[in-house]
mmCIF file of C-alpha atoms and ligand atoms in Angstrom:
data_model
loop_
_atom_site.group_PDB
_atom_site.id
_atom_site.type_symbol
_atom_site.label_atom_id
_atom_site.label_comp_id
_atom_site.label_asym_id
_atom_site.label_seq_id
_atom_site.Cartn_x
_atom_site.Cartn_y
_atom_site.Cartn_z
ATOM 1 C CA MET A 20 -8.292 16.978 3.661
ATOM 2 C CA ARG A 21 -10.600 14.547 4.950
ATOM 3 C CA TYR A 22 -8.793 11.859 7.069
ATOM 4 C CA SER A 23 -10.650 9.283 6.124
ATOM 5 C CA THR A 24 -10.192 9.552 2.648
ATOM 6 C CA ALA A 25 -6.441 10.666 2.614
ATOM 7 C CA PHE A 26 -5.187 7.697 1.206
ATOM 8 C CA ASP A 27 -8.042 7.544 -1.890
ATOM 9 C CA LEU A 28 -5.654 7.413 -5.318
ATOM 10 C CA SER A 29 -8.952 6.984 -7.665
ATOM 11 C CA GLY A 30 -8.059 8.764 -10.927
ATOM 12 C CA GLN A 31 -4.065 8.534 -10.246
ATOM 13 C CA VAL A 32 -1.116 6.381 -11.752
ATOM 14 C CA ALA A 33 1.588 4.964 -10.158
ATOM 15 C CA VAL A 34 4.771 3.605 -11.805
ATOM 16 C CA VAL A 35 6.984 1.028 -9.911
ATOM 17 C CA THR A 36 9.993 -0.387 -11.029
ATOM 18 C CA GLY A 37 10.853 -3.405 -9.766
ATOM 19 C CA GLY A 38 7.034 -4.126 -10.126
ATOM 20 C CA ALA A 39 7.661 -7.580 -10.927
ATOM 21 C CA SER A 40 8.583 -9.258 -7.724
ATOM 22 C CA GLY A 41 9.108 -8.435 -4.068
ATOM 23 C CA ILE A 42 8.206 -5.113 -2.294
ATOM 24 C CA GLY A 43 7.783 -3.553 -5.961
ATOM 25 C CA LEU A 44 4.803 -5.774 -6.710
ATOM 26 C CA GLU A 45 3.714 -5.773 -3.137
ATOM 27 C CA SER A 46 3.725 -1.858 -3.334
ATOM 28 C CA ALA A 47 1.736 -1.776 -6.575
ATOM 29 C CA ARG A 48 -1.153 -3.948 -5.138
ATOM 30 C CA ALA A 49 -1.119 -1.560 -2.387
ATOM 31 C CA LEU A 50 -1.326 1.647 -4.991
ATOM 32 C CA GLY A 51 -3.782 -0.722 -6.989
ATOM 33 C CA GLN A 52 -5.962 -1.351 -4.125
ATOM 34 C CA CYS A 53 -6.045 2.589 -3.594
ATOM 35 C CA GLY A 54 -7.028 3.236 -6.712
ATOM 36 C CA ALA A 55 -4.348 3.762 -8.983
ATOM 37 C CA ALA A 56 -4.034 2.505 -11.729
ATOM 38 C CA ILE A 57 0.028 0.685 -11.777
ATOM 39 C CA GLU A 58 2.302 0.896 -14.865
ATOM 40 C CA LEU A 59 4.160 -1.949 -13.364
ATOM 41 C CA VAL A 60 7.932 -1.571 -14.364
ATOM 42 C CA ASP A 61 10.630 -4.262 -14.699
ATOM 43 C CA PHE A 62 13.587 -6.331 -16.785
ATOM 44 C CA ASN A 63 12.716 -9.520 -16.892
ATOM 45 C CA PRO A 64 9.270 -9.711 -19.346
ATOM 46 C CA ALA A 65 8.311 -12.747 -17.726
ATOM 47 C CA THR A 66 8.245 -12.184 -14.089
ATOM 48 C CA LEU A 67 6.655 -8.869 -15.393
ATOM 49 C CA ALA A 68 3.834 -10.223 -17.378
ATOM 50 C CA ALA A 69 2.693 -12.635 -14.461
ATOM 51 C CA ALA A 70 2.647 -10.531 -11.503
ATOM 52 C CA ALA A 71 0.401 -8.095 -14.400
ATOM 53 C CA ASP A 72 -1.672 -11.236 -14.579
ATOM 54 C CA THR A 73 -1.946 -11.677 -10.744
ATOM 55 C CA LEU A 74 -2.984 -8.021 -10.298
ATOM 56 C CA ARG A 75 -5.206 -7.561 -12.681
ATOM 57 C CA GLN A 76 -6.920 -11.214 -11.648
ATOM 58 C CA GLU A 77 -7.072 -8.957 -7.972
ATOM 59 C CA GLY A 78 -9.138 -6.088 -10.359
ATOM 60 C CA VAL A 79 -5.748 -3.680 -10.525
ATOM 61 C CA ASN A 80 -5.399 -1.889 -13.475
ATOM 62 C CA VAL A 81 -2.590 -2.736 -14.842
ATOM 63 C CA ALA A 82 -0.172 -1.537 -18.002
ATOM 64 C CA THR A 83 3.651 -3.058 -18.427
ATOM 65 C CA SER A 84 6.772 -1.713 -19.827
ATOM 66 C CA VAL A 85 9.871 -4.011 -20.173
ATOM 67 C CA VAL A 86 13.008 -1.333 -19.451
ATOM 68 C CA ASP A 87 16.023 -1.842 -17.994
ATOM 69 C CA VAL A 88 16.462 0.927 -15.292
ATOM 70 C CA THR A 89 20.342 1.536 -16.203
ATOM 71 C CA ASP A 90 20.019 2.402 -19.770
ATOM 72 C CA PRO A 91 18.603 6.533 -19.784
ATOM 73 C CA LYS A 92 17.480 5.269 -23.439
ATOM 74 C CA GLN A 93 14.898 2.430 -22.407
ATOM 75 C CA VAL A 94 13.477 4.760 -18.500
ATOM 76 C CA ASN A 95 13.178 8.293 -21.113
ATOM 77 C CA ALA A 96 11.179 6.181 -23.775
ATOM 78 C CA ALA A 97 9.238 4.690 -21.321
ATOM 79 C CA ALA A 98 8.628 7.557 -19.617
ATOM 80 C CA GLU A 99 7.257 9.802 -22.547
ATOM 81 C CA GLN A 100 5.011 6.377 -23.769
ATOM 82 C CA ILE A 101 3.411 6.571 -20.248
ATOM 83 C CA PHE A 102 2.878 9.679 -19.662
ATOM 84 C CA LYS A 103 1.818 9.629 -23.552
ATOM 85 C CA ARG A 104 -0.672 6.913 -22.689
ATOM 86 C CA ALA A 105 -1.638 7.587 -19.223
ATOM 87 C CA GLY A 106 -1.889 11.127 -19.374
ATOM 88 C CA ARG A 107 0.198 11.274 -16.232
ATOM 89 C CA VAL A 108 1.942 10.338 -13.097
ATOM 90 C CA ASP A 109 1.546 11.106 -9.857
ATOM 91 C CA THR A 110 3.896 8.563 -7.887
ATOM 92 C CA LEU A 111 7.154 7.075 -9.252
ATOM 93 C CA LEU A 112 8.247 4.138 -7.164
ATOM 94 C CA ASN A 113 11.960 3.639 -7.869
ATOM 95 C CA SER A 114 11.714 -0.505 -6.217
ATOM 96 C CA ALA A 115 14.495 -2.035 -9.148
ATOM 97 C CA GLY A 116 17.728 -3.081 -7.277
ATOM 98 C CA ILE A 117 20.187 -6.223 -6.766
ATOM 99 C CA ALA A 118 22.367 -6.650 -3.919
ATOM 100 C CA GLN A 119 25.426 -9.143 -3.986
ATOM 101 C CA LEU A 120 27.919 -10.312 -1.166
ATOM 102 C CA HIS A 121 31.160 -10.175 -2.021
ATOM 103 C CA THR A 122 34.379 -9.021 -0.451
ATOM 104 C CA ALA A 123 35.997 -6.082 -1.165
ATOM 105 C CA VAL A 124 39.252 -7.367 -2.379
ATOM 106 C CA ASP A 125 37.265 -9.785 -4.432
ATOM 107 C CA ILE A 126 34.692 -8.260 -6.343
ATOM 108 C CA SER A 127 35.206 -7.765 -9.831
ATOM 109 C CA ASP A 128 35.040 -4.620 -11.587
ATOM 110 C CA GLU A 129 31.663 -5.601 -13.800
ATOM 111 C CA ASP A 130 30.300 -6.611 -10.493
ATOM 112 C CA TRP A 131 30.927 -3.354 -8.593
ATOM 113 C CA ARG A 132 29.915 -1.470 -12.184
ATOM 114 C CA ARG A 133 26.593 -3.759 -11.785
ATOM 115 C CA VAL A 134 24.771 -2.712 -8.363
ATOM 116 C CA MET A 135 26.273 0.822 -8.642
ATOM 117 C CA ASP A 136 24.267 0.989 -12.180
ATOM 118 C CA VAL A 137 21.098 -0.683 -11.304
ATOM 119 C CA ASN A 138 20.972 0.928 -7.615
ATOM 120 C CA VAL A 139 22.334 4.624 -8.326
ATOM 121 C CA ASN A 140 22.231 5.438 -12.196
ATOM 122 C CA GLY A 141 18.902 3.370 -12.665
ATOM 123 C CA THR A 142 17.042 5.647 -9.702
ATOM 124 C CA PHE A 143 18.848 8.234 -10.917
ATOM 125 C CA TRP A 144 17.571 8.147 -15.054
ATOM 126 C CA CYS A 145 14.187 7.253 -13.044
ATOM 127 C CA CYS A 146 13.889 9.986 -10.985
ATOM 128 C CA ARG A 147 14.964 12.517 -13.577
ATOM 129 C CA ALA A 148 12.794 11.808 -16.930
ATOM 130 C CA PHE A 149 9.727 11.000 -14.222
ATOM 131 C CA GLY A 150 10.502 14.066 -12.437
ATOM 132 C CA ALA A 151 10.538 16.298 -15.223
ATOM 133 C CA ARG A 152 7.732 15.631 -16.456
ATOM 134 C CA MET A 153 5.761 15.836 -13.213
ATOM 135 C CA ILE A 154 7.192 19.407 -12.788
ATOM 136 C CA GLU A 155 5.481 20.234 -15.979
ATOM 137 C CA ALA A 156 2.898 18.936 -14.996
ATOM 138 C CA GLY A 157 2.842 20.940 -11.198
ATOM 139 C CA GLY A 158 3.440 17.996 -8.949
ATOM 140 C CA GLY A 159 4.079 14.143 -8.018
ATOM 141 C CA SER A 160 5.741 11.671 -4.990
ATOM 142 C CA ILE A 161 9.351 10.131 -6.048
ATOM 143 C CA VAL A 162 9.713 7.162 -3.511
ATOM 144 C CA ASN A 163 13.332 5.503 -3.490
ATOM 145 C CA MET A 164 14.149 2.375 -2.252
ATOM 146 C CA GLY A 165 16.739 2.897 0.007
ATOM 147 C CA SER A 166 17.563 0.914 2.865
ATOM 148 C CA MET A 167 18.928 0.112 5.961
ATOM 149 C CA SER A 168 22.134 -0.470 4.562
ATOM 150 C CA GLY A 169 22.668 2.813 3.865
ATOM 151 C CA THR A 170 22.968 4.625 7.226
ATOM 152 C CA ILE A 171 24.594 1.263 8.722
ATOM 153 C CA ILE A 172 26.758 -1.619 7.695
ATOM 154 C CA ASN A 173 25.144 -4.841 7.591
ATOM 155 C CA ARG A 174 26.409 -7.773 9.571
ATOM 156 C CA PRO A 175 28.138 -10.539 9.436
ATOM 157 C CA GLN A 176 27.738 -10.489 5.738
ATOM 158 C CA PHE A 177 29.812 -8.541 3.578
ATOM 159 C CA ALA A 178 28.331 -6.333 0.676
ATOM 160 C CA SER A 179 30.312 -2.758 0.781
ATOM 161 C CA SER A 180 28.990 -2.393 -3.261
ATOM 162 C CA TYR A 181 25.444 -2.749 -1.678
ATOM 163 C CA MET A 182 25.909 -0.213 1.161
ATOM 164 C CA ALA A 183 27.461 2.319 -1.110
ATOM 165 C CA SER A 184 24.671 1.979 -3.253
ATOM 166 C CA LYS A 185 22.147 2.420 -0.488
ATOM 167 C CA GLY A 186 24.316 5.387 1.075
ATOM 168 C CA ALA A 187 23.998 7.267 -2.431
ATOM 169 C CA ILE A 188 19.912 6.919 -3.198
ATOM 170 C CA HIS A 189 19.514 8.582 0.260
ATOM 171 C CA GLN A 190 21.624 11.414 -0.445
ATOM 172 C CA LEU A 191 20.040 11.468 -4.298
ATOM 173 C CA THR A 192 17.263 11.929 -2.715
ATOM 174 C CA LYS A 193 17.656 14.722 -0.492
ATOM 175 C CA ALA A 194 19.480 16.454 -3.121
ATOM 176 C CA LEU A 195 16.359 15.754 -5.617
ATOM 177 C CA ALA A 196 13.582 16.879 -2.750
ATOM 178 C CA VAL A 197 15.710 19.965 -2.293
ATOM 179 C CA GLU A 198 16.200 21.111 -5.430
ATOM 180 C CA TRP A 199 12.628 20.375 -6.057
ATOM 181 C CA ALA A 200 10.835 21.344 -3.602
ATOM 182 C CA GLN A 201 8.771 24.056 -5.205
ATOM 183 C CA SER A 202 7.856 22.818 -8.109
ATOM 184 C CA GLY A 203 5.168 19.941 -6.219
ATOM 185 C CA VAL A 204 7.679 17.093 -6.810
ATOM 186 C CA ARG A 205 8.146 15.888 -3.284
ATOM 187 C CA VAL A 206 10.745 13.200 -2.474
ATOM 188 C CA ASN A 207 11.508 10.493 -0.104
ATOM 189 C CA ALA A 208 13.031 7.506 0.308
ATOM 190 C CA LEU A 209 11.987 3.953 2.046
ATOM 191 C CA ALA A 210 14.633 2.445 4.860
ATOM 192 C CA PRO A 211 13.813 -0.853 5.049
ATOM 193 C CA GLY A 212 15.639 -3.586 7.382
ATOM 194 C CA TYR A 213 15.367 -7.461 5.976
ATOM 195 C CA VAL A 214 11.711 -7.590 4.319
ATOM 196 C CA ALA A 215 11.075 -11.470 3.318
ATOM 197 C CA THR A 216 11.677 -11.270 -0.278
ATOM 198 C CA GLU A 217 13.046 -13.321 -3.221
ATOM 199 C CA MET A 218 16.690 -10.703 -2.576
ATOM 200 C CA THR A 219 16.922 -12.547 0.685
ATOM 201 C CA LEU A 220 15.845 -15.909 -0.234
ATOM 202 C CA ALA A 221 19.482 -17.619 -0.464
ATOM 203 C CA MET A 222 20.763 -15.612 2.313
ATOM 204 C CA ARG A 223 17.769 -16.123 4.743
ATOM 205 C CA ALA A 224 18.130 -19.948 4.072
ATOM 206 C CA ARG A 225 21.739 -20.097 5.440
ATOM 207 C CA PRO A 226 21.311 -19.795 9.899
ATOM 208 C CA GLU A 227 24.423 -18.265 10.267
ATOM 209 C CA LEU A 228 23.328 -15.307 8.497
ATOM 210 C CA PHE A 229 19.700 -15.835 9.140
ATOM 211 C CA ASN A 230 19.951 -15.901 12.886
ATOM 212 C CA THR A 231 22.094 -12.459 12.711
ATOM 213 C CA TRP A 232 19.984 -11.287 11.475
ATOM 214 C CA LEU A 233 17.022 -12.226 13.715
ATOM 215 C CA ASP A 234 19.364 -11.461 17.250
ATOM 216 C CA MET A 235 20.123 -7.780 15.324
ATOM 217 C CA THR A 236 16.894 -6.871 15.336
ATOM 218 C CA PRO A 237 15.202 -5.579 18.307
ATOM 219 C CA MET A 238 11.261 -7.101 16.611
ATOM 220 C CA GLY A 239 13.248 -10.234 16.006
ATOM 221 C CA ARG A 240 11.368 -10.892 12.312
ATOM 222 C CA LEU A 241 11.758 -9.634 9.539
ATOM 223 C CA ALA A 242 9.375 -7.239 7.580
ATOM 224 C CA GLU A 243 6.578 -8.842 4.903
ATOM 225 C CA PRO A 244 6.629 -7.074 1.622
ATOM 226 C CA GLN A 245 3.129 -5.250 3.210
ATOM 227 C CA GLU A 246 4.810 -3.468 6.126
ATOM 228 C CA ILE A 247 6.819 -1.738 2.930
ATOM 229 C CA ALA A 248 3.865 -1.203 0.727
ATOM 230 C CA SER A 249 2.036 0.645 3.110
ATOM 231 C CA LEU A 250 4.633 3.605 3.856
ATOM 232 C CA VAL A 251 4.389 3.222 -0.424
ATOM 233 C CA VAL A 252 0.747 4.319 -0.081
ATOM 234 C CA PHE A 253 1.297 6.862 2.776
ATOM 235 C CA LEU A 254 4.304 8.927 0.563
ATOM 236 C CA ALA A 255 2.205 8.593 -2.440
ATOM 237 C CA SER A 256 -0.980 9.881 -1.508
ATOM 238 C CA ALA A 257 -1.844 13.636 0.680
ATOM 239 C CA ALA A 258 -1.126 12.689 3.607
ATOM 240 C CA SER A 259 2.332 13.069 3.726
ATOM 241 C CA SER A 260 1.648 16.522 1.585
ATOM 242 C CA TYR A 261 5.007 18.020 4.319
ATOM 243 C CA MET A 262 7.183 15.533 3.600
ATOM 244 C CA THR A 263 10.042 15.688 1.468
ATOM 245 C CA GLY A 264 13.885 14.587 1.383
ATOM 246 C CA SER A 265 13.044 11.976 4.646
ATOM 247 C CA ILE A 266 14.670 8.703 4.304
ATOM 248 C CA VAL A 267 11.964 6.541 6.379
ATOM 249 C CA ALA A 268 12.798 3.789 8.648
ATOM 250 C CA VAL A 269 11.143 1.080 8.513
ATOM 251 C CA ASP A 270 13.508 -1.736 10.352
ATOM 252 C CA GLY A 271 11.953 -3.423 13.368
ATOM 253 C CA GLY A 272 13.700 -1.326 14.771
ATOM 254 C CA TYR A 273 17.209 -1.999 14.004
ATOM 255 C CA THR A 274 18.758 1.122 13.489
ATOM 256 C CA SER A 275 17.572 2.214 17.480
ATOM 257 C CA ILE A 276 19.912 0.313 19.032
HETATM 258 N N1 NAD B 321 14.318 -7.414 0.789
HETATM 259 C C1 NAD B 321 15.091 -6.648 1.601
HETATM 260 O O1 NAD B 321 15.449 -7.224 2.675
HETATM 261 C C2 NAD B 321 15.302 -5.419 1.467
HETATM 262 C C3 NAD B 321 15.652 -4.329 2.302
HETATM 263 C C4 NAD B 321 16.355 -3.052 2.168
HETATM 264 C C5 NAD B 321 16.094 -2.309 0.688
HETATM 265 N N2 NAD B 321 15.104 -3.399 0.258
HETATM 266 C C6 NAD B 321 15.167 -3.100 -1.475
HETATM 267 O O2 NAD B 321 14.060 -2.446 -1.860
HETATM 268 C C7 NAD B 321 13.879 -3.167 -3.584
HETATM 269 C C8 NAD B 321 13.036 -3.970 -4.243
HETATM 270 O O3 NAD B 321 13.751 -5.616 -3.832
HETATM 271 P P1 NAD B 321 13.109 -6.852 -3.147
HETATM 272 O O4 NAD B 321 13.332 -6.973 -2.572
HETATM 273 O O5 NAD B 321 12.292 -6.241 -3.526
HETATM 274 O O6 NAD B 321 13.512 -7.253 -4.282
HETATM 275 P P2 NAD B 321 13.246 -8.545 -5.619
HETATM 276 O O7 NAD B 321 14.962 -9.047 -5.928
HETATM 277 O O8 NAD B 321 12.286 -9.539 -5.224
HETATM 278 O O9 NAD B 321 12.874 -7.068 -6.250
HETATM 279 C C9 NAD B 321 13.573 -6.597 -7.535
HETATM 280 C C10 NAD B 321 13.200 -6.782 -8.429
HETATM 281 O O10 NAD B 321 13.682 -5.234 -9.523
HETATM 282 C C11 NAD B 321 14.451 -6.142 -10.851
HETATM 283 N N3 NAD B 321 15.171 -5.287 -11.423
HETATM 284 C C12 NAD B 321 16.324 -6.073 -11.065
HETATM 285 N N4 NAD B 321 17.375 -5.502 -12.092
HETATM 286 C C13 NAD B 321 16.491 -4.427 -12.556
HETATM 287 C C14 NAD B 321 16.737 -3.799 -13.732
HETATM 288 N N5 NAD B 321 17.993 -3.426 -14.256
HETATM 289 N N6 NAD B 321 15.974 -3.172 -14.130
HETATM 290 C C15 NAD B 321 14.780 -2.756 -14.309
HETATM 291 N N7 NAD B 321 14.174 -3.601 -13.279
HETATM 292 C C16 NAD B 321 15.283 -4.363 -12.276
HETATM 293 C C17 NAD B 321 13.968 -7.413 -10.954
HETATM 294 O O11 NAD B 321 13.645 -8.074 -11.923
HETATM 295 C C18 NAD B 321 13.305 -7.828 -9.476
HETATM 296 O O12 NAD B 321 11.839 -7.732 -10.008
HETATM 297 C C19 NAD B 321 15.674 -2.831 -3.696
HETATM 298 O O13 NAD B 321 16.192 -1.342 -4.420
HETATM 299 C C20 NAD B 321 16.261 -3.792 -2.541
HETATM 300 O O14 NAD B 321 17.021 -2.941 -2.648
HETATM 301 C C21 NAD B 321 15.611 -4.616 -0.270
#
């Protein structure tokens, strides 16, 4: 490996779910800047089209698929179509995810199921559909979006569905990593702390939450999406070739205290 070219993804194809916004969009930009052709996946057609336009204007090669990751039929069809169209998939980033604040007593059955369905089931359907084809092709890198919430419990807000879903993503990541370790398919997860995206926008506007977050984060600030995207590039690249089953914290020191 030449270290100076380890992050060159030229000729590769990267699929990014939740690619219309936040960490997914920024990671698509980062992977694209490193040379990968991007298959951008999201269930929101309007934001997906706008995100793809923005990336194209920046010179990134982008194709789009409107997919609700909670529907395994849609996910399987998209995987088939993308492999047919692009000929290969080297990286899958599962960034589609949702969060809700609620107390355990008050959350509705539907809301609980929705968080699990998007975050856990959606991640699994995508890992399975793309992973199976990566195994056939002889390798690939899957990056799941975990969270520090898969390890610690956020405060002062309550969101047991989110904590449970992210813990499940961490364990799913390790289970698939071990199952597929001999196939050339690597499976890792990122565990970000608070990131300045749409997901945290309304919460950041509440000083009683935001000030506690800053107090509890040793670096005293949130992450910018770029600070997560650079790790996605690392996990996609040959530079991380011996990493699988890792849950990589990127949280400004939050889980160190
Ligand atoms: N923002 C944070 O502080 C933070 C911290 C740790 C982990 N994460 C995780 O990072 C990931 C991305 O979060 P973000 O902050 O970029 O949020 P975001 O809201 O900006 O982006 C999420 C994207 O996922 C898409 N999406 C939601 N449900 C979908 C579905 N059923 N099918 C397809 N697409 C769907 C949305 O349309 C949106 O484009 C999530 O998994 C989130 O849990 C975020």
